[in-house]
XYZ file of N, CA and C in Angstrom:
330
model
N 59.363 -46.294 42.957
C 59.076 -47.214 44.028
C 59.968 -46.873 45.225
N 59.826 -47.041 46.055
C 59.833 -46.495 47.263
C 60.253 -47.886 48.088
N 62.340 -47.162 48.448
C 62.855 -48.432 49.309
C 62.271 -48.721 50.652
N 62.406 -50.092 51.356
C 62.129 -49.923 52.625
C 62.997 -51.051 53.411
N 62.682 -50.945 54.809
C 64.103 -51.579 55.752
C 63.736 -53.128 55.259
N 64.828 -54.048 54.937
C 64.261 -55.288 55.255
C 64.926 -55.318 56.522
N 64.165 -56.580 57.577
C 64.637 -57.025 58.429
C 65.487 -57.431 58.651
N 66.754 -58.034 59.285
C 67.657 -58.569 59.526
C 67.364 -59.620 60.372
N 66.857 -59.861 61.065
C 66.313 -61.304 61.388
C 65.664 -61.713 61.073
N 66.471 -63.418 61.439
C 65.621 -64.353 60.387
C 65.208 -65.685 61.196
N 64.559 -66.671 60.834
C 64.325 -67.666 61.844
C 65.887 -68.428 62.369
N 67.011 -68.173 61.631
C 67.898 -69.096 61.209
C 68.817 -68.214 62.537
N 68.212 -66.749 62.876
C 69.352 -65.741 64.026
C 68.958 -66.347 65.559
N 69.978 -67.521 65.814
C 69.628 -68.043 67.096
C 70.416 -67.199 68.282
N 71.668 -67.073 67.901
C 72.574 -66.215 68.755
C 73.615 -64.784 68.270
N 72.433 -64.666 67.168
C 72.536 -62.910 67.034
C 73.332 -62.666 65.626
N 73.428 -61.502 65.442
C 74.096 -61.156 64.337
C 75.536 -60.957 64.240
N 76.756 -61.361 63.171
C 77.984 -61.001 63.594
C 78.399 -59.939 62.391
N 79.404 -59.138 62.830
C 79.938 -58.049 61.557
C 81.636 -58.746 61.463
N 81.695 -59.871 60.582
C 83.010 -61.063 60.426
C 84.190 -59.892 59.209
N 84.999 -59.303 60.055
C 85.915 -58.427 59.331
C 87.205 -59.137 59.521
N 87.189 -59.892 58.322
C 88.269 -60.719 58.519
C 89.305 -61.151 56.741
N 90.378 -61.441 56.760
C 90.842 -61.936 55.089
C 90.086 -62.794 54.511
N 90.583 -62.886 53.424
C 90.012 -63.713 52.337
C 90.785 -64.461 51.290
N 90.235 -65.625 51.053
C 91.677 -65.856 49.548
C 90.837 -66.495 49.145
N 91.062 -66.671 47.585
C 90.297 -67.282 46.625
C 90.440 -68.872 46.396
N 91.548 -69.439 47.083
C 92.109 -70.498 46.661
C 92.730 -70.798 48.284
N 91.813 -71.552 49.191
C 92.182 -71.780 50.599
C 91.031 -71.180 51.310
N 91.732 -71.831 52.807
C 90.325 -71.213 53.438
C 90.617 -70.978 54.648
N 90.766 -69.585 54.777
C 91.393 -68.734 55.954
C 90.317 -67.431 56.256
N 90.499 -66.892 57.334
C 89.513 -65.007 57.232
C 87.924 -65.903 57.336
N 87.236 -65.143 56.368
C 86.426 -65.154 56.739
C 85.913 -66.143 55.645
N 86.483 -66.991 54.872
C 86.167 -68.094 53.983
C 86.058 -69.334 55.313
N 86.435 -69.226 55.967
C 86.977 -70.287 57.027
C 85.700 -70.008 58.122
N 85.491 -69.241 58.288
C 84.398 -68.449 59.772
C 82.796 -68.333 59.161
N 82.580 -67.984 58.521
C 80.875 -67.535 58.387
C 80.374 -69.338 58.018
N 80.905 -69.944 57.378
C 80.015 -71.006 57.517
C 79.592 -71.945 58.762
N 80.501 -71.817 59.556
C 80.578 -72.503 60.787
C 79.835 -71.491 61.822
N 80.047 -69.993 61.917
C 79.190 -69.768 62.737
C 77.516 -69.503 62.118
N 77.144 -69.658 61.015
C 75.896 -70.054 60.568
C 74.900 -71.112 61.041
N 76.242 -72.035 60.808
C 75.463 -73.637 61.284
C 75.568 -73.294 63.044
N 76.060 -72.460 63.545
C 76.031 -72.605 65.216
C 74.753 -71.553 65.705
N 73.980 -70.833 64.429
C 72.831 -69.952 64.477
C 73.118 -68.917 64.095
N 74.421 -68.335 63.987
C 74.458 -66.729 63.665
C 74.362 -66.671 62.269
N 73.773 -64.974 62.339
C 73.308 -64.654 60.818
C 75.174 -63.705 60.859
N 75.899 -64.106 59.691
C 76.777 -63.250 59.651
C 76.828 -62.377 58.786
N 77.755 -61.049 58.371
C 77.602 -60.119 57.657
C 79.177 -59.708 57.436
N 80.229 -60.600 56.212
C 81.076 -60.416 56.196
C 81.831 -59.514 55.410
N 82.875 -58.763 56.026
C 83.322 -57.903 54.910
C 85.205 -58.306 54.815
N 85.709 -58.488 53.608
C 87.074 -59.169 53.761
C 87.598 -57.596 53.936
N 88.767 -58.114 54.849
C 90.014 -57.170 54.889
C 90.935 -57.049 53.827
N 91.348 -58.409 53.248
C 92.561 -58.532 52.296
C 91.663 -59.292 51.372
N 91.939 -59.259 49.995
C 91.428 -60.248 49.130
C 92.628 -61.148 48.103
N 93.143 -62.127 49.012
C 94.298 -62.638 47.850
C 94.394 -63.530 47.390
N 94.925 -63.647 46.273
C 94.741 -64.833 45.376
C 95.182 -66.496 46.186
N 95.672 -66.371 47.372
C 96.067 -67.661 48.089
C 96.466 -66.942 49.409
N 96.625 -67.860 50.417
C 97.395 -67.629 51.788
C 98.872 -67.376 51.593
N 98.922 -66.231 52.027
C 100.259 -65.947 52.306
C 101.094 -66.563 52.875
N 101.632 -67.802 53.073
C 102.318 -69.038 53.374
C 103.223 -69.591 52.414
N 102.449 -68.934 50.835
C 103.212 -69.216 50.048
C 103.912 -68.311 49.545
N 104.941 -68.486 48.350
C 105.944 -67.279 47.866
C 105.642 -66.268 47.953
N 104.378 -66.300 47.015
C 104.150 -65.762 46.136
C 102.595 -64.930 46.538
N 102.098 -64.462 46.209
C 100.245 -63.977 46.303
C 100.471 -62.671 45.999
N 99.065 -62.943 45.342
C 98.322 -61.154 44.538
C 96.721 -61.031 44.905
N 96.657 -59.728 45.142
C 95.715 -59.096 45.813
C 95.462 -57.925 46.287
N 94.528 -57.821 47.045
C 94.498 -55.982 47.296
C 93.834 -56.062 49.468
N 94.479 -54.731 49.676
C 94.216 -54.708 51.072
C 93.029 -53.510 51.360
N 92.136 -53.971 51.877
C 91.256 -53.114 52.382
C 91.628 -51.788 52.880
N 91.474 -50.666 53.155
C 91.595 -49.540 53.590
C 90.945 -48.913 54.375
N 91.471 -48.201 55.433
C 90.608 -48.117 56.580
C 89.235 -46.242 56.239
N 89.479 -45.973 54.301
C 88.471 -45.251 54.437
C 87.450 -46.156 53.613
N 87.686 -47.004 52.703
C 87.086 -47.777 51.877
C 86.229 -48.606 53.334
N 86.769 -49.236 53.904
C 86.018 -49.758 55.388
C 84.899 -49.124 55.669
N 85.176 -47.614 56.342
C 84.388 -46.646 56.556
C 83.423 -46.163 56.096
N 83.456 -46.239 54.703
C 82.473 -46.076 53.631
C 81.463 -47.205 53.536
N 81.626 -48.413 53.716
C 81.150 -49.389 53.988
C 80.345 -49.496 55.086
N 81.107 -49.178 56.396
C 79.702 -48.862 57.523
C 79.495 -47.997 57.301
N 79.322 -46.804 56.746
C 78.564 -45.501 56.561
C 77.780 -45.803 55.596
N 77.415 -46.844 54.466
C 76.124 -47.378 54.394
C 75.743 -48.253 54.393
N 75.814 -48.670 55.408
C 75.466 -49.716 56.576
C 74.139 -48.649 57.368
N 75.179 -48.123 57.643
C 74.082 -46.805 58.591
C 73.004 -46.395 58.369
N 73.641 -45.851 57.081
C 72.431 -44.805 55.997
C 71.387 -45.643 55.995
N 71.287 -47.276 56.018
C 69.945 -47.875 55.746
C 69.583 -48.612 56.681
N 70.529 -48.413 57.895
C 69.842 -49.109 59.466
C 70.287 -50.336 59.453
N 71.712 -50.895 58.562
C 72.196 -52.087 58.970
C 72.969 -52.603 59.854
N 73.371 -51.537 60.804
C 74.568 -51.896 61.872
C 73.512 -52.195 63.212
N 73.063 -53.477 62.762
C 72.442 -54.161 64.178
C 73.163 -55.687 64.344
N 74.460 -55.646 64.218
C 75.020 -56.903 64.337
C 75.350 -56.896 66.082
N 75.210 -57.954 66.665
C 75.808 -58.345 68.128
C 76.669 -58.663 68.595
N 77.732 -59.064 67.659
C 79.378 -58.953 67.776
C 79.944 -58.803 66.706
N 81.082 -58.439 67.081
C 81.792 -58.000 65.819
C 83.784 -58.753 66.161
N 83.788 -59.636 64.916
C 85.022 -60.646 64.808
C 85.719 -60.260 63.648
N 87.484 -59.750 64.045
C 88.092 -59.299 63.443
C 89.444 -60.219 63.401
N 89.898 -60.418 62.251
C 90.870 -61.229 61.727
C 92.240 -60.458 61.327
N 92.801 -60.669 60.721
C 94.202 -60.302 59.573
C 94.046 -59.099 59.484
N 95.185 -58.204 60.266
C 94.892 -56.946 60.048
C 96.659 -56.676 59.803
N 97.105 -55.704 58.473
C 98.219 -55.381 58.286
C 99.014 -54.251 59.135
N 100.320 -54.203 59.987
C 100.528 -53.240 60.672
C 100.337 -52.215 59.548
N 100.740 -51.468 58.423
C 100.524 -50.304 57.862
C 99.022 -50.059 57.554
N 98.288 -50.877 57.865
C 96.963 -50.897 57.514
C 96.253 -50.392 58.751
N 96.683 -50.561 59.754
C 95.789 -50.415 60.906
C 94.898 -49.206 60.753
N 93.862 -49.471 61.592
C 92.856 -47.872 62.017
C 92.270 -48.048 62.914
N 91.779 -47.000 63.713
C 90.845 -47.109 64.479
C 89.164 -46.986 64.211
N 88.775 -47.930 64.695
C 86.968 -48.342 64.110
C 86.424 -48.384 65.198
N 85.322 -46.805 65.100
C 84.765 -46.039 65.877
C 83.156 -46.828 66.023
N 82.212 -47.814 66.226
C 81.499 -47.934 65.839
C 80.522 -46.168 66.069
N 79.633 -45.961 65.681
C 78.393 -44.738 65.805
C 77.421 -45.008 66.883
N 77.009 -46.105 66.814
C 75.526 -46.856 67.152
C 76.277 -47.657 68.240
N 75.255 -47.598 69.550
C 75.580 -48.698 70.406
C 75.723 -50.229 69.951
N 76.230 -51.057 70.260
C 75.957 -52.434 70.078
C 75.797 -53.240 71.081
């Protein structure tokens, strides 16, 4: 069987698509636990990918987790690409670690 594009819009995309690259914790609500529901209800279709995934907000002692990587990222929009998903209309970036940093080239106009 033979894949094909689904659409990305939906009746629900009033003010466009977002690419929400932001933290995450399992227990709280910060990054992008905190962001995609609210800009949903304001019309956007979002498309989130966490930066950090940790077991709580770092506020406290203590937290365990893992940090995104800027080729693991990459790999991520590179198939995005491969199947024609990088049609988001903004792109909202959160929690980014200084040793973590990179530069994110998009390919495709936006």
């Amino acid at each position: 069987m033979e894949a094909t594009s689904m659409p990305l819009e939906t009746p629900n995309s009033v003010w466009g698509r977002v690419l929400s690259i932001q933290s995450h914790v399992v227990s709280g609500y910060v990054g992008n636990k905190s962001a995609v529901f609210p800009l949903q209800l304001l019309g956007f279709d979002v498309d989130p990918v966490n930066s950090v995934q940790f077991s709580n907000h770092t506020g406290y002692a203590s937290w365990r987790g893992e940090i995104l990587d800027g080729a693991t990222l990459w790999d991520l929009v590179e198939g995005m690409e491969t199947h024609d998903l990088l049609r988001q209309t903004h792109v909202l970036t959160g929690l980014w670690y200084m040793e973590q940093r990179f530069a994110w080239c998009p390919t495709k106009d936006w």
